[in-house]
CSV table of C-alpha atoms in Angstrom, one decimal:
chain,number,residue,atom,x,y,z
A,255,UNK,CA,174.0,74.2,71.9
A,256,UNK,CA,171.1,74.8,69.4
A,257,UNK,CA,171.8,78.7,68.3
A,258,UNK,CA,175.1,78.0,66.7
A,259,UNK,CA,176.4,80.0,64.0
A,260,UNK,CA,178.6,79.0,60.8
A,261,UNK,CA,182.0,78.5,61.7
A,262,UNK,CA,183.4,81.2,58.7
A,263,UNK,CA,180.7,83.1,56.7
A,264,UNK,CA,182.5,86.0,55.1
A,265,UNK,CA,185.8,84.7,53.9
A,266,UNK,CA,184.8,81.2,52.4
A,267,UNK,CA,181.3,81.9,51.8
A,268,UNK,CA,180.4,78.9,53.7
A,269,UNK,CA,181.6,76.7,50.6
A,270,UNK,CA,182.2,73.1,51.7
A,271,UNK,CA,184.4,71.9,52.9
A,272,UNK,CA,186.0,74.7,55.0
A,273,UNK,CA,189.6,74.1,55.1
A,274,UNK,CA,192.4,74.5,57.3
A,275,UNK,CA,196.0,74.1,56.8
A,276,UNK,CA,199.5,74.8,57.9
A,277,UNK,CA,202.6,73.6,59.6
A,278,UNK,CA,202.4,71.4,63.1
A,279,UNK,CA,204.3,73.9,64.3
A,280,UNK,CA,205.5,77.2,63.7
A,281,UNK,CA,209.4,77.5,63.6
A,282,UNK,CA,210.2,80.5,62.1
A,283,UNK,CA,208.9,83.7,60.3
A,284,UNK,CA,210.7,82.7,57.1
A,285,UNK,CA,208.8,78.8,57.1
A,286,UNK,CA,205.5,80.4,58.4
A,287,UNK,CA,205.6,82.9,55.5
A,288,UNK,CA,207.0,80.3,52.9
A,289,UNK,CA,204.2,78.0,53.9
A,290,UNK,CA,201.7,80.5,54.0
A,291,UNK,CA,202.2,82.1,50.9
A,292,UNK,CA,202.1,78.4,49.3
A,293,UNK,CA,198.8,77.5,50.8
A,294,UNK,CA,197.2,80.8,49.7
A,295,UNK,CA,198.6,80.2,46.3
A,296,UNK,CA,196.7,76.7,46.5
A,297,UNK,CA,193.5,78.3,47.1
A,298,UNK,CA,193.6,77.7,51.4
A,299,UNK,CA,191.8,80.7,53.1
A,300,UNK,CA,192.7,79.9,56.7
A,301,UNK,CA,196.1,79.1,57.7
A,302,UNK,CA,196.9,76.9,61.0
A,303,UNK,CA,200.5,76.7,63.1
A,304,UNK,CA,201.0,75.9,66.7
A,305,UNK,CA,203.1,78.1,68.6
A,306,UNK,CA,202.2,76.0,72.1
A,307,UNK,CA,202.7,72.3,71.7
A,308,UNK,CA,201.8,70.2,74.3
A,309,UNK,CA,204.3,67.2,74.0
A,310,UNK,CA,203.8,63.6,75.7
A,311,UNK,CA,207.6,63.7,77.3
A,312,UNK,CA,210.0,66.6,78.3
A,313,UNK,CA,212.6,67.4,76.2
A,314,UNK,CA,210.8,68.0,72.7
A,315,UNK,CA,210.4,71.0,70.9
A,316,UNK,CA,207.4,72.5,72.7
A,317,UNK,CA,206.7,75.5,70.5
A,318,UNK,CA,207.9,79.0,70.0
A,319,UNK,CA,205.2,80.5,72.2
A,320,UNK,CA,203.9,84.0,72.4
A,321,UNK,CA,206.9,85.1,69.9
A,322,UNK,CA,204.8,83.3,67.0
A,323,UNK,CA,201.7,85.2,67.2
A,324,UNK,CA,203.4,88.3,65.3
A,325,UNK,CA,204.2,86.0,62.7
A,326,UNK,CA,200.3,84.9,62.5
A,327,UNK,CA,199.4,88.3,62.2
A,328,UNK,CA,202.1,88.9,59.7
A,329,UNK,CA,200.3,85.9,57.7
A,330,UNK,CA,196.9,88.0,57.9
A,331,UNK,CA,198.5,91.3,56.8
A,332,UNK,CA,200.2,90.0,53.8
A,333,UNK,CA,197.9,87.4,52.4
A,334,UNK,CA,194.7,88.2,53.7
A,335,UNK,CA,194.2,84.6,55.3
A,336,UNK,CA,192.8,84.3,58.4
A,337,UNK,CA,194.8,82.6,61.2
A,338,UNK,CA,194.1,79.7,63.7
A,339,UNK,CA,196.6,78.3,66.7
A,340,UNK,CA,195.9,75.7,69.5
A,341,UNK,CA,195.5,77.0,73.0
A,342,UNK,CA,196.0,74.9,76.1
A,343,UNK,CA,195.5,77.0,79.3
A,344,UNK,CA,194.1,80.6,80.7
A,345,UNK,CA,197.5,82.3,79.8
A,346,UNK,CA,197.4,80.7,75.9
A,347,UNK,CA,193.9,82.0,75.6
A,348,UNK,CA,194.6,85.5,76.8
A,349,UNK,CA,197.8,86.2,74.7
A,350,UNK,CA,195.8,84.6,71.5
A,351,UNK,CA,193.0,87.1,72.0
A,352,UNK,CA,195.0,90.1,73.0
A,353,UNK,CA,196.7,89.2,69.7
A,354,UNK,CA,193.3,89.1,67.5
A,355,UNK,CA,193.8,85.5,66.7
A,356,UNK,CA,190.9,84.7,64.5
A,357,UNK,CA,190.1,81.0,65.4
A,358,UNK,CA,191.5,79.2,68.1
A,359,UNK,CA,191.6,75.1,68.6
A,360,UNK,CA,191.7,73.2,71.8
A,361,UNK,CA,193.3,69.9,71.6
A,362,UNK,CA,193.1,66.5,72.7
A,363,UNK,CA,194.8,66.5,75.6
A,364,UNK,CA,193.1,69.7,76.9
A,365,UNK,CA,189.6,68.9,76.2
A,366,UNK,CA,190.1,65.9,78.8
A,367,UNK,CA,190.6,68.2,81.1
A,368,UNK,CA,187.4,70.0,82.4
A,369,UNK,CA,189.5,72.3,84.6
A,370,UNK,CA,191.9,73.3,81.7
A,371,UNK,CA,188.7,73.8,79.9
A,372,UNK,CA,186.8,76.1,82.1
A,373,UNK,CA,189.7,78.2,82.9
A,374,UNK,CA,190.1,78.4,79.0
A,375,UNK,CA,186.2,79.5,78.8
A,376,UNK,CA,186.4,81.8,81.6
A,377,UNK,CA,189.1,83.6,80.0
A,378,UNK,CA,187.2,83.6,76.5
A,379,UNK,CA,184.0,85.3,78.7
A,380,UNK,CA,186.1,87.5,80.6
A,381,UNK,CA,187.7,89.1,76.8
A,382,UNK,CA,184.2,90.1,75.6
A,383,UNK,CA,185.2,88.6,72.3
A,384,UNK,CA,183.0,85.3,72.6
A,385,UNK,CA,180.1,86.6,70.0
A,386,UNK,CA,183.1,87.1,67.3
A,387,UNK,CA,185.4,84.4,68.3
A,388,UNK,CA,185.4,80.8,66.3
A,389,UNK,CA,186.7,77.9,68.6
A,390,UNK,CA,187.2,74.5,67.6
A,391,UNK,CA,187.6,71.7,70.4
A,392,UNK,CA,189.3,68.2,69.3
A,393,UNK,CA,188.0,65.2,70.6
A,394,UNK,CA,189.6,64.0,74.0
A,395,UNK,CA,192.3,61.4,73.7
A,396,UNK,CA,190.2,58.7,74.9
A,397,UNK,CA,186.8,57.5,73.3
A,398,UNK,CA,184.6,59.4,75.8
A,399,UNK,CA,181.7,61.0,74.0
A,400,UNK,CA,180.4,62.6,77.3
A,401,UNK,CA,183.7,64.4,78.2
A,402,UNK,CA,184.0,65.8,74.3
A,403,UNK,CA,180.3,67.5,74.9
A,404,UNK,CA,181.1,68.4,78.1
A,405,UNK,CA,184.3,70.2,76.8
A,406,UNK,CA,182.2,71.8,74.0
A,407,UNK,CA,179.5,73.3,76.6
A,408,UNK,CA,181.8,74.6,78.9
A,409,UNK,CA,182.8,76.8,75.7
A,410,UNK,CA,179.2,77.5,74.8
A,411,UNK,CA,178.3,78.5,78.0
A,412,UNK,CA,181.2,81.2,77.5
A,413,UNK,CA,179.0,83.2,75.0
A,414,UNK,CA,180.7,81.5,72.1
A,415,UNK,CA,178.4,80.4,69.1
A,416,UNK,CA,181.0,79.7,66.4
A,417,UNK,CA,181.5,76.4,67.7
A,418,UNK,CA,183.0,73.2,66.4
A,419,UNK,CA,184.2,70.1,66.6
A,420,UNK,CA,187.5,68.7,65.4
A,421,UNK,CA,187.6,64.8,65.3
A,422,UNK,CA,191.3,63.9,65.2
A,423,UNK,CA,191.0,60.1,66.4
A,424,UNK,CA,191.3,58.1,69.4
A,425,UNK,CA,194.4,57.0,71.1
A,426,UNK,CA,194.7,53.0,71.8
A,427,UNK,CA,197.5,51.2,73.0
A,428,UNK,CA,200.0,49.1,71.1
A,429,UNK,CA,201.0,49.3,67.1
A,430,UNK,CA,198.1,49.7,64.5
A,431,UNK,CA,197.3,51.2,60.8
A,432,UNK,CA,196.4,54.8,62.5
A,433,UNK,CA,198.2,56.8,64.7
A,434,UNK,CA,194.7,57.5,66.4
A,435,UNK,CA,192.2,54.9,65.8
A,436,UNK,CA,189.0,56.9,63.9
A,437,UNK,CA,186.2,55.1,65.7
A,438,UNK,CA,184.0,56.8,63.3
A,439,UNK,CA,180.8,56.1,65.3
A,440,UNK,CA,181.7,58.8,68.3
A,441,UNK,CA,181.6,61.7,65.9
A,442,UNK,CA,178.8,60.4,64.2
A,443,UNK,CA,176.8,60.1,67.5
A,444,UNK,CA,177.8,63.4,68.5
A,445,UNK,CA,176.4,64.6,65.1
A,446,UNK,CA,173.2,63.1,65.5
A,447,UNK,CA,172.8,64.7,69.0
A,448,UNK,CA,173.8,68.2,67.8
A,449,UNK,CA,173.1,68.3,64.3
A,450,UNK,CA,173.8,72.1,64.1
A,451,UNK,CA,177.6,71.5,65.4
A,452,UNK,CA,179.9,71.6,62.6
A,453,UNK,CA,182.6,69.1,63.0
A,454,UNK,CA,185.9,68.9,61.3
A,455,UNK,CA,188.2,66.1,60.4
A,456,UNK,CA,191.7,65.9,61.2
A,457,UNK,CA,193.4,63.3,58.8
A,458,UNK,CA,197.1,64.2,59.3
A,459,UNK,CA,196.8,63.3,63.1
A,460,UNK,CA,194.0,60.2,62.6
A,461,UNK,CA,196.8,58.9,60.0
A,462,UNK,CA,200.2,59.9,61.2
A,463,UNK,CA,201.4,59.2,57.8
A,464,UNK,CA,201.1,61.7,54.9
A,465,UNK,CA,200.0,58.6,52.5
A,466,UNK,CA,196.9,58.2,54.7
A,467,UNK,CA,195.7,62.1,54.2
A,468,UNK,CA,193.9,61.4,50.9
A,469,UNK,CA,191.8,58.4,51.7
A,470,UNK,CA,190.8,59.8,54.8
A,471,UNK,CA,189.8,63.3,53.9
A,472,UNK,CA,187.5,61.4,51.3
A,473,UNK,CA,186.1,59.5,54.0
A,474,UNK,CA,184.9,62.5,56.0
A,475,UNK,CA,183.5,63.9,52.7
A,476,UNK,CA,181.8,61.0,52.2
A,477,UNK,CA,180.5,61.1,56.0
A,478,UNK,CA,179.4,64.6,55.5
A,479,UNK,CA,181.7,66.4,57.5
A,480,UNK,CA,181.9,70.2,57.4
A,481,UNK,CA,185.7,70.5,56.9
A,482,UNK,CA,189.3,69.3,57.4
A,483,UNK,CA,192.3,70.5,59.2
A,484,UNK,CA,195.4,69.4,57.9
A,485,UNK,CA,198.8,69.9,58.2
A,486,UNK,CA,201.0,71.6,55.8
A,487,UNK,CA,204.7,72.5,55.4
A,488,UNK,CA,207.0,74.0,53.1
A,489,UNK,CA,209.3,71.2,53.7
A,490,UNK,CA,207.9,68.4,55.7
A,491,UNK,CA,210.9,66.3,56.4
A,492,UNK,CA,212.4,69.1,58.2
A,493,UNK,CA,209.8,70.1,60.5
A,494,UNK,CA,210.4,70.3,63.8
A,495,UNK,CA,207.4,68.2,64.8
A,496,UNK,CA,205.3,65.4,63.3
A,497,UNK,CA,207.4,65.4,59.9
A,498,UNK,CA,206.1,62.0,58.8
A,499,UNK,CA,202.1,63.6,58.5
A,500,UNK,CA,202.6,66.8,56.6
A,501,UNK,CA,202.5,67.2,53.3
A,502,UNK,CA,203.6,70.5,50.9
A,503,UNK,CA,201.1,72.9,50.0
A,504,UNK,CA,201.7,71.6,46.3
A,505,UNK,CA,200.9,68.2,47.6
A,506,UNK,CA,197.6,69.1,49.5
A,507,UNK,CA,196.2,71.0,46.3
A,508,UNK,CA,196.6,67.6,44.6
A,509,UNK,CA,194.6,66.1,47.3
A,510,UNK,CA,191.9,68.4,47.8
A,511,UNK,CA,191.4,68.8,43.6
A,512,UNK,CA,190.9,64.8,43.9
A,513,UNK,CA,188.5,64.9,46.2
A,514,UNK,CA,184.8,64.1,45.4
A,515,UNK,CA,182.4,66.3,47.6
A,516,UNK,CA,179.2,65.0,47.6
A,517,UNK,CA,175.7,67.0,48.0
A,518,UNK,CA,174.5,66.9,51.5
A,519,UNK,CA,171.4,69.0,50.9
A,520,UNK,CA,169.8,66.8,48.3
A,521,UNK,CA,166.9,65.0,49.3
A,522,UNK,CA,167.0,61.2,50.3
A,523,UNK,CA,163.3,59.9,48.6
A,524,UNK,CA,165.5,57.7,46.3
A,525,UNK,CA,166.9,55.8,49.2
A,526,UNK,CA,163.3,54.9,50.8
A,527,UNK,CA,163.6,51.6,49.1
A,528,UNK,CA,166.7,50.3,50.2
A,529,UNK,CA,166.4,52.0,53.7
A,530,UNK,CA,163.2,50.1,54.0
A,531,UNK,CA,164.9,46.6,53.1
A,532,UNK,CA,167.5,47.6,55.6
A,533,UNK,CA,165.0,47.5,58.6
A,534,UNK,CA,163.3,44.5,57.1
A,535,UNK,CA,166.9,42.9,58.0
A,536,UNK,CA,167.5,44.7,61.0
A,537,UNK,CA,164.1,43.1,62.3
A,538,UNK,CA,165.0,39.8,61.0
A,539,UNK,CA,168.6,40.1,62.6
A,540,UNK,CA,166.4,41.1,66.4
A,541,UNK,CA,164.5,37.9,65.5
A,542,UNK,CA,167.7,35.6,65.0
A,543,UNK,CA,169.3,37.4,68.2
A,544,UNK,CA,166.2,36.2,70.3
A,545,UNK,CA,166.4,32.6,69.1
A,546,UNK,CA,169.9,32.7,69.7
A,547,UNK,CA,169.5,33.9,73.3
A,548,UNK,CA,166.9,30.9,74.0
A,549,UNK,CA,169.2,28.4,73.2
A,550,UNK,CA,171.9,30.2,75.3
A,551,UNK,CA,169.4,29.9,78.0
A,552,UNK,CA,168.7,26.5,77.3
A,553,UNK,CA,172.5,25.6,77.5
A,554,UNK,CA,172.8,27.5,80.7
A,555,UNK,CA,170.5,24.9,82.2
A,556,UNK,CA,172.0,22.0,80.5
A,557,UNK,CA,175.8,23.3,82.3
A,558,UNK,CA,174.1,23.8,85.7
A,559,UNK,CA,172.4,20.5,85.9
A,560,UNK,CA,176.0,18.8,84.6
A,561,UNK,CA,178.1,21.0,87.0
A,562,UNK,CA,180.0,22.3,83.9
A,563,UNK,CA,182.5,25.2,84.5
A,564,UNK,CA,181.3,28.4,84.0
A,565,UNK,CA,183.6,30.0,81.1
A,566,UNK,CA,185.2,28.0,78.4
A,567,UNK,CA,187.7,30.1,76.8
A,568,UNK,CA,188.7,28.1,74.1
A,569,UNK,CA,185.1,27.9,73.0
A,570,UNK,CA,184.9,32.1,72.9
A,571,UNK,CA,188.4,32.2,71.2
A,572,UNK,CA,187.1,29.9,68.4
A,573,UNK,CA,183.8,31.8,67.8
A,574,UNK,CA,185.8,35.4,67.5
A,575,UNK,CA,188.6,33.9,65.2
A,576,UNK,CA,186.1,32.0,62.9
A,577,UNK,CA,183.5,34.5,62.9
A,578,UNK,CA,186.0,37.1,62.0
A,579,UNK,CA,187.4,35.0,59.1
A,580,UNK,CA,183.9,34.3,57.7
A,581,UNK,CA,182.9,37.9,57.9
A,582,UNK,CA,186.0,38.8,56.3
A,583,UNK,CA,185.4,36.5,53.2
A,584,UNK,CA,182.2,38.6,52.8
A,585,UNK,CA,184.1,41.8,52.4
A,586,UNK,CA,183.4,42.9,56.5
A,587,UNK,CA,186.6,43.9,58.7
A,588,UNK,CA,187.2,41.1,61.2
A,589,UNK,CA,187.6,44.1,63.9
A,590,UNK,CA,183.7,44.5,62.9
A,591,UNK,CA,183.1,41.0,63.4
A,592,UNK,CA,185.2,40.4,66.7
A,593,UNK,CA,183.4,43.2,68.1
A,594,UNK,CA,179.9,42.0,67.0
A,595,UNK,CA,180.3,38.6,68.5
A,596,UNK,CA,181.9,39.7,71.3
A,597,UNK,CA,179.0,42.0,72.2
A,598,UNK,CA,176.4,39.1,71.5
A,599,UNK,CA,178.4,36.6,74.0
A,600,UNK,CA,178.3,39.3,76.5
A,601,UNK,CA,174.5,39.4,76.0
A,602,UNK,CA,174.7,35.9,76.3
A,603,UNK,CA,176.2,36.1,79.6
A,604,UNK,CA,173.5,38.6,81.1
A,605,UNK,CA,170.6,36.5,80.0
A,606,UNK,CA,171.5,33.6,81.8
A,607,UNK,CA,173.1,35.3,84.9
A,608,UNK,CA,169.1,36.4,84.9
A,609,UNK,CA,167.7,33.4,84.4
A,610,UNK,CA,170.1,32.2,87.3
A,611,UNK,CA,168.5,34.9,89.5
A,612,UNK,CA,165.4,33.1,89.3
A,613,UNK,CA,166.8,29.6,90.6
A,614,UNK,CA,166.3,28.1,87.0
A,615,UNK,CA,170.3,28.1,85.9
A,616,UNK,CA,173.3,28.5,87.7
A,617,UNK,CA,174.4,31.9,86.0
A,618,UNK,CA,177.4,30.1,84.0
A,619,UNK,CA,178.5,32.3,81.1
A,620,UNK,CA,179.2,30.5,78.2
A,621,UNK,CA,180.3,31.1,74.8
A,622,UNK,CA,178.0,30.2,72.2
């Protein structure tokens, strides 16, 4: 994916950030047009609305379907805005392409399904419109970077060169601060592998609550994202789907006006000294970890000689909790500290297993 073109280059002038906004669902012609005109007044150039809505359970509002396509065309005709909608299968793709929709995005459930992705890719290739089309692919619901890359590659192989990714967060079991966990390191790795691939952030689906949209937008901008796709409704509290995470066009304008947009093209020579210091500290970390692993191997030998139990769960739990508290006192998140020391423990176990294979220890894993 090296010969990609800008997602949009004639309407927005490629200015950053690209903003795509509109309701989660197209509910009626009046609702669509009222929202679109409000967004146009707010300076938005690209209007989005879902007409096919994949729902977790049957019985919910699943979108108005193809009857909504003329509504989107009318938005374009009356406001000049480009229009975007979600597709989830071959039929959706064909209908949207025939209607002249400017931008298609593929949702998180669909991007996790290689069969559906290939059907969509085939429909795009067969349409003869691939070179002119913009397609955005959301990350899969599960945190699988290779699956996300595979979904993007299928669309790329269909001939699409105006291609981008959308980071909308990842599903996690249980209750959390966010509706979908950001796991920022995953889109960061995608950008590292494919630096020419534009990535947009979907703060509406990450946060799940409108009060989280503004800080998430700023974080995405600070991380160099190309743009934002945000859900906006003329009457959010009455929305037929995802009411809690939608904002009015007026509130969206306030959020966008408050963003600090940093110049991602400026040189980083002034950061050289600080980065060299980070390199030095990283080397120190590696040396400290090496000394720690040496002690792990010594403890493994001791436990073998004294026939002690393999894993001491209480010790492991105590380390995770105490290190999390210590890290939090120093300004680091408890989740980060638990993740770090969980990985350190896993490597400690592996080291001891390798020593055991050589006949030196019994391979007992210990929490250190």
